[in-house]
Coordinates of C-alpha atoms in Angstrom, one line a residue:
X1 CA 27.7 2.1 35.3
X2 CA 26.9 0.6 38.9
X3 CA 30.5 2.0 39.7
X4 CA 29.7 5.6 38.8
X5 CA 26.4 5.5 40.6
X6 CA 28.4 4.3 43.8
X7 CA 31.0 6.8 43.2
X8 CA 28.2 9.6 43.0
X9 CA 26.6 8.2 45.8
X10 CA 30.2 8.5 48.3
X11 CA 31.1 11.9 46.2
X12 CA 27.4 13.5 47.0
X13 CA 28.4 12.8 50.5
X14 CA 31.8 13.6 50.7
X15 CA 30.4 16.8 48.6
X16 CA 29.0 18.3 52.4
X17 CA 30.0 21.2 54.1
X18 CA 31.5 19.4 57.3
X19 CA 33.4 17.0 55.1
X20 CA 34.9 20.0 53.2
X21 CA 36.2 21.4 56.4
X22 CA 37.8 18.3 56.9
X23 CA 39.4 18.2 53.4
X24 CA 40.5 22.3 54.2
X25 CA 43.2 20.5 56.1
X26 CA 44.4 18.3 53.3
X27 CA 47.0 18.9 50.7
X28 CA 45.1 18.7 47.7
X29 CA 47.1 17.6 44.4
X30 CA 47.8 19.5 41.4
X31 CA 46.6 16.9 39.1
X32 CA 43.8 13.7 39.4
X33 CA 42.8 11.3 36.7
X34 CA 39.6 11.4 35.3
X35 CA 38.4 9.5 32.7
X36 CA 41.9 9.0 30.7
X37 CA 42.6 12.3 31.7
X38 CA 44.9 14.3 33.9
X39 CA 42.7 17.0 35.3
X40 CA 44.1 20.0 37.3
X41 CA 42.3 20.8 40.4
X42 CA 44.5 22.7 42.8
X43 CA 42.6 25.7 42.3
X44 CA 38.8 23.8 42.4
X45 CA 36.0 24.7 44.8
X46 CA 35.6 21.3 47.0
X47 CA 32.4 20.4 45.0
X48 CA 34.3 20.3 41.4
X49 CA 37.1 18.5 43.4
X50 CA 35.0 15.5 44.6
X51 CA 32.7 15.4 41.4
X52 CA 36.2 15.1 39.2
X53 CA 37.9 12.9 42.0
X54 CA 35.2 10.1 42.1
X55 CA 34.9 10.7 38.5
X56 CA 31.0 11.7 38.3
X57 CA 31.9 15.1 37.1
X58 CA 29.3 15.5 34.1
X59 CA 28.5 11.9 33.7
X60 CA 25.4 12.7 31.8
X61 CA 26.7 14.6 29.0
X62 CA 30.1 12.4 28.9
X63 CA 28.1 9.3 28.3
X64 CA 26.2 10.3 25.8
X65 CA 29.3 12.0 23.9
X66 CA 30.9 8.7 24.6
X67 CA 28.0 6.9 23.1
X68 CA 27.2 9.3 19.7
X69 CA 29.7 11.7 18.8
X70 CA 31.9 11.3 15.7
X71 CA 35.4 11.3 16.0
X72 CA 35.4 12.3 12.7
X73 CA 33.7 15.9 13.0
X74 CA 34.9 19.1 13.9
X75 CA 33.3 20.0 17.6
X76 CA 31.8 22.3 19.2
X77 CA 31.2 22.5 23.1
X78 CA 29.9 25.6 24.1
X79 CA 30.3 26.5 27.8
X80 CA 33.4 24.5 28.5
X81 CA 34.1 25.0 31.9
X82 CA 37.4 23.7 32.7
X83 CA 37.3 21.0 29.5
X84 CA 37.0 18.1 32.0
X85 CA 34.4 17.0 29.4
X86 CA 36.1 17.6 26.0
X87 CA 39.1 16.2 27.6
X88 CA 37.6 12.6 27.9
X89 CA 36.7 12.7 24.2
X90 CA 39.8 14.2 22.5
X91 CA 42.0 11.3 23.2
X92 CA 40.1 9.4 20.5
X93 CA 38.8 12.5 18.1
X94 CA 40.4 13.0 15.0
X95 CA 39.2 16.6 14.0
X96 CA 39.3 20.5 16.1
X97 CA 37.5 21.2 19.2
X98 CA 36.9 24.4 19.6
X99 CA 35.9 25.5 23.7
X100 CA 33.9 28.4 24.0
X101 CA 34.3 29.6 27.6
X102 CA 33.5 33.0 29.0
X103 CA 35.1 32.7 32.3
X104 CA 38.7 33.5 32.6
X105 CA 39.2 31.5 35.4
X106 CA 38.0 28.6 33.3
X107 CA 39.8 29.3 30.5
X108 CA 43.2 29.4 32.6
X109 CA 42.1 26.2 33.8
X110 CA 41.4 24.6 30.9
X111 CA 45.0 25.4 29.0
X112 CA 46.6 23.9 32.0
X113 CA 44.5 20.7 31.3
X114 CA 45.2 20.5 27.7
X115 CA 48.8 21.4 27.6
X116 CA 49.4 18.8 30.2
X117 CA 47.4 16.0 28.2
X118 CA 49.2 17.4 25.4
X119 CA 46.6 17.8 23.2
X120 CA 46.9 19.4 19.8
X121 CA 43.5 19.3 18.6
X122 CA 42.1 22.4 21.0
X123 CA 40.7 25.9 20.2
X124 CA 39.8 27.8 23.1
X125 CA 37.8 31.3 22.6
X126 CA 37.3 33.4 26.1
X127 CA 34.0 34.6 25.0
X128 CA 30.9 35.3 26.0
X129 CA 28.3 33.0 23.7
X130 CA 24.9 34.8 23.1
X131 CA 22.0 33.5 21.3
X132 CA 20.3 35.7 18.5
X133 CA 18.1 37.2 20.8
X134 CA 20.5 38.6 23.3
X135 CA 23.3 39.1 21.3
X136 CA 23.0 43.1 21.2
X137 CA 21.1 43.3 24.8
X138 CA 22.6 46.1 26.7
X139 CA 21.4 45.0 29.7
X140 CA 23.8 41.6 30.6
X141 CA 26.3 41.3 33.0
X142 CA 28.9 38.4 33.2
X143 CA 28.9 37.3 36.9
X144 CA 31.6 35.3 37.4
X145 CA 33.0 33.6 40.6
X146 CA 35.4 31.1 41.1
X147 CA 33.2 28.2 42.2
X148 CA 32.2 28.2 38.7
X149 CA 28.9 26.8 38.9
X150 CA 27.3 29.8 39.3
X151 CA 29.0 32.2 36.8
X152 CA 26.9 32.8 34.3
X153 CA 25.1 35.6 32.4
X154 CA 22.4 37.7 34.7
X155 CA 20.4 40.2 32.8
X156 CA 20.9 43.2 34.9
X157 CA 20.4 47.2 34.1
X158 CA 24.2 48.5 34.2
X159 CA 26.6 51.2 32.6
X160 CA 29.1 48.9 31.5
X161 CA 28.7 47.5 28.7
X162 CA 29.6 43.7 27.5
X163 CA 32.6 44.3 24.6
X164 CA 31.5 42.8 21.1
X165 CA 35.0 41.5 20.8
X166 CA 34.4 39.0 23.9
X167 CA 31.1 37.9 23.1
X168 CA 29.8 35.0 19.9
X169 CA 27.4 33.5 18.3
X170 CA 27.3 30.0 16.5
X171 CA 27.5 32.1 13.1
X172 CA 30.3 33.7 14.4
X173 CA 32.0 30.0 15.0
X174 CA 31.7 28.7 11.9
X175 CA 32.2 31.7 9.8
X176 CA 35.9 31.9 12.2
X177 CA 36.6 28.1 11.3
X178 CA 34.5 27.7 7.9
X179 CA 32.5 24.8 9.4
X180 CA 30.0 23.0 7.0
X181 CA 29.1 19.9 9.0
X182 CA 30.1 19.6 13.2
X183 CA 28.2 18.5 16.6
X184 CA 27.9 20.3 19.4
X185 CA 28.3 19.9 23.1
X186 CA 25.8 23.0 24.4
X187 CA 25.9 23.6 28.7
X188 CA 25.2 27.5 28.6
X189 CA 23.0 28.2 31.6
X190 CA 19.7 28.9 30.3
X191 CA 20.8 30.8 27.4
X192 CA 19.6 28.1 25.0
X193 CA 16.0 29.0 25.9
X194 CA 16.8 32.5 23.7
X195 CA 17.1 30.2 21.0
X196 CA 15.9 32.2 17.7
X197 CA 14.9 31.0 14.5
X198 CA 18.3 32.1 13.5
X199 CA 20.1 30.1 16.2
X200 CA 18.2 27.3 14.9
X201 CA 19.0 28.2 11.2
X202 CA 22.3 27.9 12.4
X203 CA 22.2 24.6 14.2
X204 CA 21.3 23.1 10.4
X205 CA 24.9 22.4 10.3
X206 CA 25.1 20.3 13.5
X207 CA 24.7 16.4 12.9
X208 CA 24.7 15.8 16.5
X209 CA 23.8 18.2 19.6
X210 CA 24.0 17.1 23.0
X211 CA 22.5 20.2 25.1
X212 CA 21.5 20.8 28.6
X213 CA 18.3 22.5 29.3
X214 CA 18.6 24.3 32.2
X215 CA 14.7 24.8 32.8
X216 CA 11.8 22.7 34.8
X217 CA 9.3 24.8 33.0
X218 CA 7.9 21.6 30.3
X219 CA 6.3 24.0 28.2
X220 CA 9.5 26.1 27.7
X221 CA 11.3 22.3 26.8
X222 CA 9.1 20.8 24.7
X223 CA 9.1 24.4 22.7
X224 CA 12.8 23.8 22.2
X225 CA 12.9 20.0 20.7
X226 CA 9.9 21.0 18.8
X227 CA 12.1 23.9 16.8
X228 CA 15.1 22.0 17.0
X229 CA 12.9 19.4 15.0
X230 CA 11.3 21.4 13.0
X231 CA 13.5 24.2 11.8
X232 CA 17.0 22.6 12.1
X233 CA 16.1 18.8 11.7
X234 CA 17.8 17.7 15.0
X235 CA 15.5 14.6 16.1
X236 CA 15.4 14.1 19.8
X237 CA 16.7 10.4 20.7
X238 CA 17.4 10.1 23.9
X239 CA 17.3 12.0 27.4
X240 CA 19.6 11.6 30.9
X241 CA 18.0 13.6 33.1
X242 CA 18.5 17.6 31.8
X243 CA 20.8 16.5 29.1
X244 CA 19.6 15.6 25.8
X245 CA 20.9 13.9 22.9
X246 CA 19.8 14.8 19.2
X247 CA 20.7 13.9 16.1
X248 CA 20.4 14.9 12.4
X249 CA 17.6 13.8 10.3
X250 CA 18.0 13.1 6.9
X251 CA 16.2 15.4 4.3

């Protein structure tokens, strides 16, 4: 733990604009080790690079997947980036994960990272996830940009409509993969503040979530854990800054 924080604390330095003109002229590898891991980052933004290379990279929500989740469930992780994260649990998990990533250069990135920690036990779906609510909204564009951070959904007036084959819902998951009981790793930008009863009807089959709210509004929060309680029986049990841990109450 004191480790990590130092790490973070050189990486959030190192992580500067100055210090990444200084790294321009350095031959980055094709591969660093992160958390049991081999991780390809020749293609990262600096930001990613550092975060993975002092191994800080999604501490949060790595800890407490570390800490809770089952090896013996099927799992979700919704907004998987470049599966940094689901890499560091699947040397030990016994069931599927299945990655739900909309960004293609994410997705390229991510088969590159499981093929070379040969891992069998991957399901990766290039798709945009939607929440009940905005699932058949016109009006959303997919903004994506290689410094991954910021691609994300933006709701936006446009001619061009999202194709139904690229986007999903958690229905759509487990009716692909006939899921009765999983957990869930949840980073999708804001998105889970569209939550719907029916997203939370849905999240009846989770046993453990570990979500990040991407919000500072309290109100909008506490709304959340209070459906998450009371209409899918997820009980709140414990926080790391915008990530949260919840887990299945028994009925």
């Amino acid at each position: 733990m004191i480790r990590t924080k130092l790490n973070k604390l050189l990486g959030q330095f190192l992580e500067s604009r100055f210090i990444e003109f200084i790294f321009s002229f350095i031959i980055k590898p094709n591969f660093v080790n992160f958390r049991g891991s081999k991780i390809f980052v020749k293609n990262l933004d600096h930001k990613n690079y550092i975060r993975i290379l002092f191994s800080y990279y999604e501490s949060a929500e790595i800890n407490l997947i570390k800490k809770y989740f089952n090896i013996n469930l099927p799992t979700i992780d919704l907004g998987s980036g470049i599966g940094a994260t689901m890499c560091s649990f699947a040397h030990k998990s016994k069931k599927k994960i299945i990655c739900v990533e909309a960004s293609k250069f994410c997705v390229k990135q991510l088969k590159i990272n499981v093929k070379k920690n040969n891992f069998k036990n991957f399901e990766i779906l290039n798709k945009l996830f939607f929440s009940h609510t905005n699932i058949n909204n016109p009006n959303y564009i997919f903004n994506e940009k290689k410094d991954f951070i910021f691609s994300k959904l933006l709701k936006k007036k446009n001619n061009k409509k999202i194709n139904k084959k690229k986007t999903t819902t958690l229905k759509n998951i487990f009716k692909k993969f006939n899921f009765k009981k999983v957990q869930i790793s949840c980073d999708i930008e804001g998105e889970e503040l569209h939550f719907n009863k029916k997203d939370f009807i849905d999240l009846k089959k989770c046993e453990n979530l570990i979500i990040e709210i991407h919000s500072k509004n309290q109100s909008k929060i506490n709304q959340l854990i209070y459906n998450l309680k009371k209409i899918s029986n997820l009980q709140l049990k414990e926080k790391k800054h915008s990530v949260y841990y919840f887990k299945r109450i028994a009925v």
